[in-house]
Short mmCIF file of C-alpha atoms and ligand atoms in Angstrom, two decimals:
data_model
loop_
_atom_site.label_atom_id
_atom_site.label_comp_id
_atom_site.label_asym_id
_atom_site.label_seq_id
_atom_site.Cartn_x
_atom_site.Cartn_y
_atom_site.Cartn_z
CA UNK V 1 0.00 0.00 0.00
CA UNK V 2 1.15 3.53 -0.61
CA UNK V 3 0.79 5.32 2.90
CA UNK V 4 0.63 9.12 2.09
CA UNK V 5 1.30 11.73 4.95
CA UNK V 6 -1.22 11.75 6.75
CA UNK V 7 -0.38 15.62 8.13
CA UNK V 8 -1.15 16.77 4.71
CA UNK V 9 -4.46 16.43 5.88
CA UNK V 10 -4.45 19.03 8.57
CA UNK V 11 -2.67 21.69 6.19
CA UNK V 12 -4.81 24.45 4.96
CA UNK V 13 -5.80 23.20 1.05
CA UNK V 14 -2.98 25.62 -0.42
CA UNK V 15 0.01 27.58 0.67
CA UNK V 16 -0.89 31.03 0.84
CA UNK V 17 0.96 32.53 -1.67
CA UNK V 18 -0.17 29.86 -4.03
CA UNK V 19 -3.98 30.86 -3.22
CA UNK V 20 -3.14 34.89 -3.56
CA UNK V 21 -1.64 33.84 -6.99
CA UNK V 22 -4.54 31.60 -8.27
CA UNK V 23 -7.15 34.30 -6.95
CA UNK V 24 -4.62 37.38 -9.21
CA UNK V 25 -4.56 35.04 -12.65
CA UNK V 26 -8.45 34.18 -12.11
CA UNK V 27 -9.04 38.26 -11.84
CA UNK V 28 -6.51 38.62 -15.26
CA UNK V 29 -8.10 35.80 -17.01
CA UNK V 30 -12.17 37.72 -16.83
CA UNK V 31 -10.31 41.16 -16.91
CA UNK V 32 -7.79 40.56 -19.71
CA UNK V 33 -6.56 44.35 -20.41
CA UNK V 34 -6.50 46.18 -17.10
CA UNK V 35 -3.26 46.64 -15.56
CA UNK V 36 -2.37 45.32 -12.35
CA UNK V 37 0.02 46.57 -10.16
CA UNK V 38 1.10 43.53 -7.71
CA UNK V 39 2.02 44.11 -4.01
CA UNK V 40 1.62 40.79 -3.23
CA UNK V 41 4.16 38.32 -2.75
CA UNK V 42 7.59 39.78 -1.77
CA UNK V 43 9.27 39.11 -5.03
CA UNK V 44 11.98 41.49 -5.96
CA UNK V 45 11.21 43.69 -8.88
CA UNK V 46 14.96 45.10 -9.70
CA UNK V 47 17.37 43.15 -11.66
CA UNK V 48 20.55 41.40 -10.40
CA UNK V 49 23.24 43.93 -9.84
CA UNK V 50 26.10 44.00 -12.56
CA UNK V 51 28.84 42.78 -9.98
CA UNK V 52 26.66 39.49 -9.55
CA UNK V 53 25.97 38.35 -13.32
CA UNK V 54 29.05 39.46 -13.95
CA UNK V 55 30.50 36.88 -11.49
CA UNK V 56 28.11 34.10 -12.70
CA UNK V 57 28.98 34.70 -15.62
CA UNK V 58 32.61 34.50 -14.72
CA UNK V 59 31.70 31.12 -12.95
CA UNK V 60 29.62 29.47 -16.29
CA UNK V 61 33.77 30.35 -18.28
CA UNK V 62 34.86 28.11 -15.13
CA UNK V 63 32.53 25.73 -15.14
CA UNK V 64 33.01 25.00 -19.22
CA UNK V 65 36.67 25.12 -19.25
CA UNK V 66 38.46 21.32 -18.21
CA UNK V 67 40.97 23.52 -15.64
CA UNK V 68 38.21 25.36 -13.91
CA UNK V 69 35.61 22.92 -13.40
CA UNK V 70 33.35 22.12 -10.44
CA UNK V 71 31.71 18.92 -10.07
CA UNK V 72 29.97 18.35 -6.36
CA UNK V 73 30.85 21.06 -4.67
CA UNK V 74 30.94 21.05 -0.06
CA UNK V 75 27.67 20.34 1.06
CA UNK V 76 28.24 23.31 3.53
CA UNK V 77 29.08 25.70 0.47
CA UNK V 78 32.38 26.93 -0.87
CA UNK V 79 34.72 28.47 1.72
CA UNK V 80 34.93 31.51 -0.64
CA UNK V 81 31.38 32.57 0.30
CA UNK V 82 31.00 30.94 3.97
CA UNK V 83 33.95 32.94 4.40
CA UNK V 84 32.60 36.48 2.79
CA UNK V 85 29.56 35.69 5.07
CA UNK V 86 31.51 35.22 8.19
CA UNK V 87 33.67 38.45 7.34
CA UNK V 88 30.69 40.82 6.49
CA UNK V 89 27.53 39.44 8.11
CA UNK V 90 29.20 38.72 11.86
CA UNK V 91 32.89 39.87 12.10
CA UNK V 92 32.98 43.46 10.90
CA UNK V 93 29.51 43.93 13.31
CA UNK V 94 31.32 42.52 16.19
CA UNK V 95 30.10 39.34 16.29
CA UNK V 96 31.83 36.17 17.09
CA UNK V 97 30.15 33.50 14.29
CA UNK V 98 32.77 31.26 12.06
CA UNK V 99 32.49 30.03 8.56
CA UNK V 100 32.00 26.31 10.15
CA UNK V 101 28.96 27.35 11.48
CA UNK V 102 27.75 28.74 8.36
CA UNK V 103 25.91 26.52 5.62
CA UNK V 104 24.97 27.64 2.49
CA UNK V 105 21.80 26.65 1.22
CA UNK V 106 19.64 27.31 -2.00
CA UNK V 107 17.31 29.44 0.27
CA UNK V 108 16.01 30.28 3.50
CA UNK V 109 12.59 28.60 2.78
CA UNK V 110 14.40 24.94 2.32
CA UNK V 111 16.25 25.13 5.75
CA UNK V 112 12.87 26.32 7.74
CA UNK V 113 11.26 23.53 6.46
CA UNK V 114 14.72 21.11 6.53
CA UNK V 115 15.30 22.19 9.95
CA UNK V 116 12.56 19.82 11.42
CA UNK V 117 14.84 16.69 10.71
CA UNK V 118 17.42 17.75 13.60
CA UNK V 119 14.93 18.15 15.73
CA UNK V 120 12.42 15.54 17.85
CA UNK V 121 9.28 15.65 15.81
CA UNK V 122 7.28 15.52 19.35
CA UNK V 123 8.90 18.91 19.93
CA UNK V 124 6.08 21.64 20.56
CA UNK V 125 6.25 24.54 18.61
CA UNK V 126 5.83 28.27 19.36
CA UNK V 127 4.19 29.88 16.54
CA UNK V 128 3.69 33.92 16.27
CA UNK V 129 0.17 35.24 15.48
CA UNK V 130 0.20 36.69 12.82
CA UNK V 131 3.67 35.43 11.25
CA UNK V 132 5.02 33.69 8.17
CA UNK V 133 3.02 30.38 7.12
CA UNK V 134 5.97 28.50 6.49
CA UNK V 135 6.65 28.23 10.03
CA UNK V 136 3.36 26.31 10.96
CA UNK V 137 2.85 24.55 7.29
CA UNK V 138 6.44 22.94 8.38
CA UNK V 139 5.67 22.28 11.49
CA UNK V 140 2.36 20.50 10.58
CA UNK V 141 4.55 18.49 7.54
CA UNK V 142 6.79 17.43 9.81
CA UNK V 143 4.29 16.61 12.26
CA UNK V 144 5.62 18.82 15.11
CA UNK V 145 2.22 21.01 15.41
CA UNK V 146 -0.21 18.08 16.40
CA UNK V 147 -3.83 17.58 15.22
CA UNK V 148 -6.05 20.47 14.43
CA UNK V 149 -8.21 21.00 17.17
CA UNK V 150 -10.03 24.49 17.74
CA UNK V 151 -8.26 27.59 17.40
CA UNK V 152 -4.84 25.88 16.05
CA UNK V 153 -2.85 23.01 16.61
CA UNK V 154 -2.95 20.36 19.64
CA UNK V 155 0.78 21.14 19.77
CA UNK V 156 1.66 25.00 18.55
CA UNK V 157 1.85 27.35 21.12
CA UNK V 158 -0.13 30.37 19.60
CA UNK V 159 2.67 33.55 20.48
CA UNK V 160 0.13 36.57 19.85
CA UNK V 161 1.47 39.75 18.49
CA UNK V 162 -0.39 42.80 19.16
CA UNK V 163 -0.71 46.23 17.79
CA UNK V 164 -0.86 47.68 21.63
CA UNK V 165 2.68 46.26 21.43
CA UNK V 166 3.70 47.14 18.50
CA UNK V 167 3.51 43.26 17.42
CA UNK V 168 6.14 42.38 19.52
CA UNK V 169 5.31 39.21 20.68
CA UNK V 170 5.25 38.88 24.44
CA UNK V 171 6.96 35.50 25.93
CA UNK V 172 4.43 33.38 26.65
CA UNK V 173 3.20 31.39 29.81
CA UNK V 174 3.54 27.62 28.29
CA UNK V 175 7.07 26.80 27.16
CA UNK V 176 7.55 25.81 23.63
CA UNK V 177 10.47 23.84 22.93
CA UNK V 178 11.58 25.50 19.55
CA UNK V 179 10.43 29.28 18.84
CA UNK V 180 10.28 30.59 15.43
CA UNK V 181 11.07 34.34 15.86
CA UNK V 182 11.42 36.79 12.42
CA UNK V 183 12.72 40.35 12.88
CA UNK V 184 12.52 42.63 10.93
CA UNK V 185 9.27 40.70 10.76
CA UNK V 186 6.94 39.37 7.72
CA UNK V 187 3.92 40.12 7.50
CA UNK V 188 4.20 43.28 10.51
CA UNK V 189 7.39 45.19 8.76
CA UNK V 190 8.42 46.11 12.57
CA UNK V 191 11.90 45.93 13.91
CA UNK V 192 12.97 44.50 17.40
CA UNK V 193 15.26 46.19 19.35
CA UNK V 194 17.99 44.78 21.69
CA UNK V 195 16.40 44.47 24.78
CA UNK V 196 13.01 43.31 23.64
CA UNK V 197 15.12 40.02 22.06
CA UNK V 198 17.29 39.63 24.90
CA UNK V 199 14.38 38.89 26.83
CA UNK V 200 13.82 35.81 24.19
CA UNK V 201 17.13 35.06 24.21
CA UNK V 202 16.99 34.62 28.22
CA UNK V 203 14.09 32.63 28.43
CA UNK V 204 14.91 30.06 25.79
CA UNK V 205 18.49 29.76 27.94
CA UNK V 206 16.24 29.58 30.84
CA UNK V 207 13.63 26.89 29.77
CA UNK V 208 15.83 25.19 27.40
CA UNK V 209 14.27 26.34 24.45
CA UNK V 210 15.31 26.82 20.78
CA UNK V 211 14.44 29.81 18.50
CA UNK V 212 14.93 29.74 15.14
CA UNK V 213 15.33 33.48 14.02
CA UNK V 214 14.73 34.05 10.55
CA UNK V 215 16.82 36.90 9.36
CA UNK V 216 15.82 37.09 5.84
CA UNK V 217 14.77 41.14 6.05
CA UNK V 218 17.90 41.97 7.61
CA UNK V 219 19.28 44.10 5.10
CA UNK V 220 16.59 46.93 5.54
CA UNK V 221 17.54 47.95 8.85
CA UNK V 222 17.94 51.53 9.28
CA UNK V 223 17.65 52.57 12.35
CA UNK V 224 19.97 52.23 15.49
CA UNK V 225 19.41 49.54 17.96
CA UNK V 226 17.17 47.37 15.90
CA UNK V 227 18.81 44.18 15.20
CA UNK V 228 20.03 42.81 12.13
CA UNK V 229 21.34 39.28 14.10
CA UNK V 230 20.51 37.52 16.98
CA UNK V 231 24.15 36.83 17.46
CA UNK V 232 23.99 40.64 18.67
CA UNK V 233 22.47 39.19 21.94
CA UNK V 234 25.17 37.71 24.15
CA UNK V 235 24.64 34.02 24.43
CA UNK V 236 21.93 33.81 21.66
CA UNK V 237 24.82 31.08 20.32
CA UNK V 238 23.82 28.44 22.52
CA UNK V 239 20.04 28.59 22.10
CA UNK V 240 19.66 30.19 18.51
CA UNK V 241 19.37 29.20 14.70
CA UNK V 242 19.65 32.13 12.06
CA UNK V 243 17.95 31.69 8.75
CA UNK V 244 19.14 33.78 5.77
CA UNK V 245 18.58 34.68 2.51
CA UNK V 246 20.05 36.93 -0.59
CA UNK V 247 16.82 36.91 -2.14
CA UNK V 248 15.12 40.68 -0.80
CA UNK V 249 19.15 41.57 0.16
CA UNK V 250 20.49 41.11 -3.49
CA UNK V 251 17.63 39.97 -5.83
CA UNK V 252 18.43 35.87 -5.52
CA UNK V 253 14.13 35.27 -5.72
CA UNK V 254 15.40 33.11 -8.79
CA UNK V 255 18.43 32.49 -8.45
CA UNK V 256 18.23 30.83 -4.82
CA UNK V 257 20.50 31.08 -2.34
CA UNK V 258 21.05 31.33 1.10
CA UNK V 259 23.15 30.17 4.24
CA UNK V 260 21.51 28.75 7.85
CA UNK V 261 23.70 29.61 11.07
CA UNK V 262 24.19 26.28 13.64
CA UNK V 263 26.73 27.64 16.36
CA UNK V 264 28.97 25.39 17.28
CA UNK V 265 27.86 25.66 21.14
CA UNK V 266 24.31 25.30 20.25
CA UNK V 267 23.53 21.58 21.86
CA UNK V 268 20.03 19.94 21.75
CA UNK V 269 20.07 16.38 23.92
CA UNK V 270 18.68 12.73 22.42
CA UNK V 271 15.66 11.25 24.06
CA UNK V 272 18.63 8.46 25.70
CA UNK V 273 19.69 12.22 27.56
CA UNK V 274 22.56 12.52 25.79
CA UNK V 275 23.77 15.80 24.51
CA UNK V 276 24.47 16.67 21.13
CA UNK V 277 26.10 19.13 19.25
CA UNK V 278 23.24 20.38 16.65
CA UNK V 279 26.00 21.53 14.23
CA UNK V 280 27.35 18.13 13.96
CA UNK V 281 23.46 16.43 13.36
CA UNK V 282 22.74 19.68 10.79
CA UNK V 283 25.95 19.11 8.76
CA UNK V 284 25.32 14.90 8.63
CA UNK V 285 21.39 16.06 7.52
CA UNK V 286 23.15 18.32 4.76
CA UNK V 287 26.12 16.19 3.92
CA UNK V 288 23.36 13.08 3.29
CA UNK V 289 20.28 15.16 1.64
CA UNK V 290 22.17 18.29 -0.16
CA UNK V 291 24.41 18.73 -2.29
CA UNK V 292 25.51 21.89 -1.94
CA UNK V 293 24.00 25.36 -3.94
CA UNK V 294 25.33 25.72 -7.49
CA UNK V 295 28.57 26.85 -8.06
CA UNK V 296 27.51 29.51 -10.03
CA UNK V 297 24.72 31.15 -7.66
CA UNK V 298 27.71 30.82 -4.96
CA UNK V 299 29.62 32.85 -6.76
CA UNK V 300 26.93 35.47 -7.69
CA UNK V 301 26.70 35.51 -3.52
CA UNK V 302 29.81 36.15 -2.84
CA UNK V 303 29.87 39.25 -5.48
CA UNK V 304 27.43 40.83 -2.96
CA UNK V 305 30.30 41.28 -0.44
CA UNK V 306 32.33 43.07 -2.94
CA UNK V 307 32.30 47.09 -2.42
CA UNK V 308 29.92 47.37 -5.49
CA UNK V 309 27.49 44.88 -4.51
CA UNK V 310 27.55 46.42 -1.07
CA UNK V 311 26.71 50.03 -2.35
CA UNK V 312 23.95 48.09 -4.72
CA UNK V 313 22.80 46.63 -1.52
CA UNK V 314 22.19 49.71 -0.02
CA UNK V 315 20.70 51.40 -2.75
CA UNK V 316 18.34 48.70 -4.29
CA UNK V 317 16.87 48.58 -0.06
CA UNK V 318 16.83 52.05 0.08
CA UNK V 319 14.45 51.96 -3.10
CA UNK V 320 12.54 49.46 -1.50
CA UNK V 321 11.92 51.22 1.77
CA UNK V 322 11.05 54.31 -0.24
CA UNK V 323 7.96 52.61 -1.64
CA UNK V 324 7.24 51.49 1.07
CA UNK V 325 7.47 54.82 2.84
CA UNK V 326 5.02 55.93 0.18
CA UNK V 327 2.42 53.06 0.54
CA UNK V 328 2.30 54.16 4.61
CA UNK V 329 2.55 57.77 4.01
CA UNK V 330 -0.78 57.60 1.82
CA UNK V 331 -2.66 55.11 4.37
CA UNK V 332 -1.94 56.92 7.13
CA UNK V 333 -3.12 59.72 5.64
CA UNK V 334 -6.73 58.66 5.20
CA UNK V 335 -6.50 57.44 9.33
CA UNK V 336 -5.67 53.95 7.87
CA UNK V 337 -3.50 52.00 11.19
CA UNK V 338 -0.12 51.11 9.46
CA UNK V 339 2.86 49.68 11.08
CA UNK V 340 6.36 48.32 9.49
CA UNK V 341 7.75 50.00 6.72
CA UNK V 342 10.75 51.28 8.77
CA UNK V 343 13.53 48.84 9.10
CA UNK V 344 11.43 46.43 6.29
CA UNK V 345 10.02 46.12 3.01
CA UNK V 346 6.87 45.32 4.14
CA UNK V 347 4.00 47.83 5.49
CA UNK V 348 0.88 46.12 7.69
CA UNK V 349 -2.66 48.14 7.61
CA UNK V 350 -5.39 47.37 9.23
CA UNK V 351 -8.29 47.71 6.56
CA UNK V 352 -11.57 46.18 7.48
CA UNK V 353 -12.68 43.29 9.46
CA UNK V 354 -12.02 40.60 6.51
CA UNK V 355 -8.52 40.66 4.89
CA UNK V 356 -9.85 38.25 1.65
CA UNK V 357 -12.40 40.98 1.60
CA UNK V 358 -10.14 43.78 1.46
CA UNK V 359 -8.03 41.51 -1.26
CA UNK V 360 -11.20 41.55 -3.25
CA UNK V 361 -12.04 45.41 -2.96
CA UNK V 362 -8.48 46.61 -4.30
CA UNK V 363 -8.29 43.76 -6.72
CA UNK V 364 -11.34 44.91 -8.01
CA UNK V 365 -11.38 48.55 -7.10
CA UNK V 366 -7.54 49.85 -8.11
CA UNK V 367 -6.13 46.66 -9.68
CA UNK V 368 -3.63 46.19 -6.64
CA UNK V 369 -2.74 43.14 -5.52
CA UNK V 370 -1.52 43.00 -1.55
CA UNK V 371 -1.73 39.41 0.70
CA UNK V 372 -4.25 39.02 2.98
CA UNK V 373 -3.71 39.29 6.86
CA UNK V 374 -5.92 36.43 7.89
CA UNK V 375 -3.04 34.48 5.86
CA UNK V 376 -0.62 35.08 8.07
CA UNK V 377 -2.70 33.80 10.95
CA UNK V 378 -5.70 34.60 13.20
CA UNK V 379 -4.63 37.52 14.66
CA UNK V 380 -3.98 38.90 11.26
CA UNK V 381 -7.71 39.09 10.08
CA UNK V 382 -8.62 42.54 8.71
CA UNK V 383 -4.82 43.53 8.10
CA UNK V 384 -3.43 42.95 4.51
CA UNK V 385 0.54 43.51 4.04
CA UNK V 386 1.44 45.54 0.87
CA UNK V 387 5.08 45.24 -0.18
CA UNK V 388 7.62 47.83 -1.27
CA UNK V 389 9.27 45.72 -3.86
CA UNK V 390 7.58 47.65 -6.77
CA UNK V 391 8.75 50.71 -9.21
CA UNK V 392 8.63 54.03 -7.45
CA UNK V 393 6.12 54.55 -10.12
CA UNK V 394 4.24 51.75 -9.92
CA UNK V 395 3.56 52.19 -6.07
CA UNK V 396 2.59 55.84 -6.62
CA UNK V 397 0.33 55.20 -9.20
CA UNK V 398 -1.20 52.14 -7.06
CA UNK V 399 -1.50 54.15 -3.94
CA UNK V 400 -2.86 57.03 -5.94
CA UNK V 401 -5.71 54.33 -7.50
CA UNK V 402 -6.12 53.63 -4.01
CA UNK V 403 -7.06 56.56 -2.64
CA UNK V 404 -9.20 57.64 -5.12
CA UNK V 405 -11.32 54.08 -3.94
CA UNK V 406 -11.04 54.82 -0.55
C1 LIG M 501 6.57 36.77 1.26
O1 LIG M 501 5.99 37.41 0.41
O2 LIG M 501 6.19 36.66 2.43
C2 LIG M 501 7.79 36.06 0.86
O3 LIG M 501 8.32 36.57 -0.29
C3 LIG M 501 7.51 34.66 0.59
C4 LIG M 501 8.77 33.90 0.64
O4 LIG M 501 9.84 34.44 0.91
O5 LIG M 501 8.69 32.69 0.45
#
């Protein structure tokens, strides 16, 4: 008999980006002819910078002369780029991370979900409210978050981020045993500052928990004291996993890559009570199910570290959190809540009591597509999360087709 996975029964039917998408080509398909301005999905909208295709293309010449070739490559990446990563990401901001604890990856969105084989699948889960889906449709794959049962899962712990605190979740009473965390965060846009995440760092140290902090909007802080890394916490080595990304840093949407942070002094212990080193049981995972990224999207990486993919860096964010800027500017000027926007790509606005709703009105109304709070999670019903990954034309004229609507 062919068993199937069961937990695909308790997932939601599709993966809300996929549902966003099918709802956008349905509204093209009866509406062929009207222009739609998409503020959906965070999918960059710029090209790759120069420095990177140039060094792809640099790596294809080495890949197709005999001298220069690259078969398998390390499963943990090349030590050009876990080395560029270690250099710019922790060292020059003070931070004590080595390239052994770095492993590249073909995305952040692989290791989240990848991440569940180190761990015991009876682990219980600490999920924020509202927060990226991946966390909980991984965690219900991998059968971590229990059975459905009212409200959520029989064993997520619902983390509930409010706009009273500016969505910063507060640590909750029952103890999960791994935490996924995201700052700067998707869907919310907001920062966290120091304090507010060495709070989380101290109580998973004190109750033995694990967060796994996904970094991937890192690049589009701006303002002093909001972090970029956990690492910036003292100790956040022994109870923290960082999850990274060059896709909304540099562009990599389709190119894929990214790099996953196991400290070496992170240890989890086997049901026996034995302790284990969780770098040692995430590099056997990789070194049995990975093969490494390509050579060539390595290599477009590491041109991101040069001085002219920094500066590109800077100023394809900057052009991002401009829009976004814009998109918040114009909300909050019709007494629309908005929050993010700041230190992220992404703006949050509370617009109704029904986010799909909402999705339908601008769909229909201004030919905008934005993603729909209730998405994101419960506590996300009546937001919907427009991104700042546009033209600076596109998002005036969308916020200006808005407003007219509104
Ligand atoms: C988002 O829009 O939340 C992200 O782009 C989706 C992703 O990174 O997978």
């Amino acid at each position: 008999m062919i068993r199937a996975n069961d937990n695909f029964n308790r997932l939601p039917e599709a993966y809300l980006f996929s549902e966003v998408a099918s709802r956008i080509r349905q509204y093209k398909e009866q509406h062929p002819g009207l222009e739609l301005i998409k503020m959906d999905i965070g999918d960059i909208k710029r090209p790759l910078f120069p420095c990177v295709t140039e060094a792809m293309r640099r790596a294809v010449d080495d890949l197709s002369r005999a001298e220069s070739f690259y078969g398998y490559g390390p499963e943990q990446g090349y030590a050009f780029l876990r080395e560029a990563i270690e250099e710019h990401d922790y060292h020059k901001r003070g931070i004590d991370i080595g390239s052994s604890e770095i492993f590249v990856s073909d995305g952040a969105k692989s290791d989240l979900g990848n991440l569940g084989d180190i761990l015991d699948p009876a682990s219980s889960v600490g999920i924020c409210n509202p927060t990226y889906p991946a966390y909980l449709d991984d965690s219900v794959i991998n059968g971590m978050a229990g059975k459905p049962q009212a409200g959520g899962y029989s064993n997520v712990i619902d983390i509930e981020c409010r706009p009273e605190d500016g969505f910063i979740p507060a640590l909750p009473a029952e103890v999960p045993d791994v935490i996924y965390l995201c700052f700067p965060n998707n869907p919310t846009g907001v920062g966290i500052d120091r304090d507010r995440l060495a709070e989380w760092v101290e109580y998973a140290h004190t109750h033995g928990a694990l967060i796994v902090y996904d970094a991937a909007y890192q690049a589009y802080v701006r303002e002093e004291g909001v972090v970029r890394s956990i690492y910036e916490i003292p100790g956040a080595d022994e109870v923290a996993i960082e999850v990274n990304s060059f896709s909304k840093t540099a562009g990599f949407t389709g190119v894929r890559c990214g790099y996953t942070v196991v400290p070496r002094r992170l240890t989890g212990r086997f049901s026996s009570g034995r302790t284990v080193s969780l770098n040692t049981l995430w590099n056997r995972r990789q070194s049995t199910k990975f093969n490494g990224a390509s050579y060539v999207s390595q290599r477009g990486a590491e041109a991101v570290y040069s001085p002219e993919g920094r500066a590109n860096v800077k100023e394809a964010t900057d052009a991002y959190l401009e829009n976004a800027a814009i998109v918040k500017e114009a909300l909050a000027g019709k007494n629309i809540p908005v929050y993010g926007g700041v230190n992220s790509p992404y703006v949050w606005a509370r617009m109704g009591e029904n986010s799909w709703d909402v999705f339908d009105f601008l769909l229909r109304e201004a030919q905008v597509s934005v993603t729909p709070g209730i998405g994101f999670g419960t506590k996300g019903e009546g937001y919907v999360r427009f991104t700042g990954f546009n033209t600076r034309g596109n998002t005036l004229k969308a916020m200006e087709r808005i407003l007219q609507k509104l």
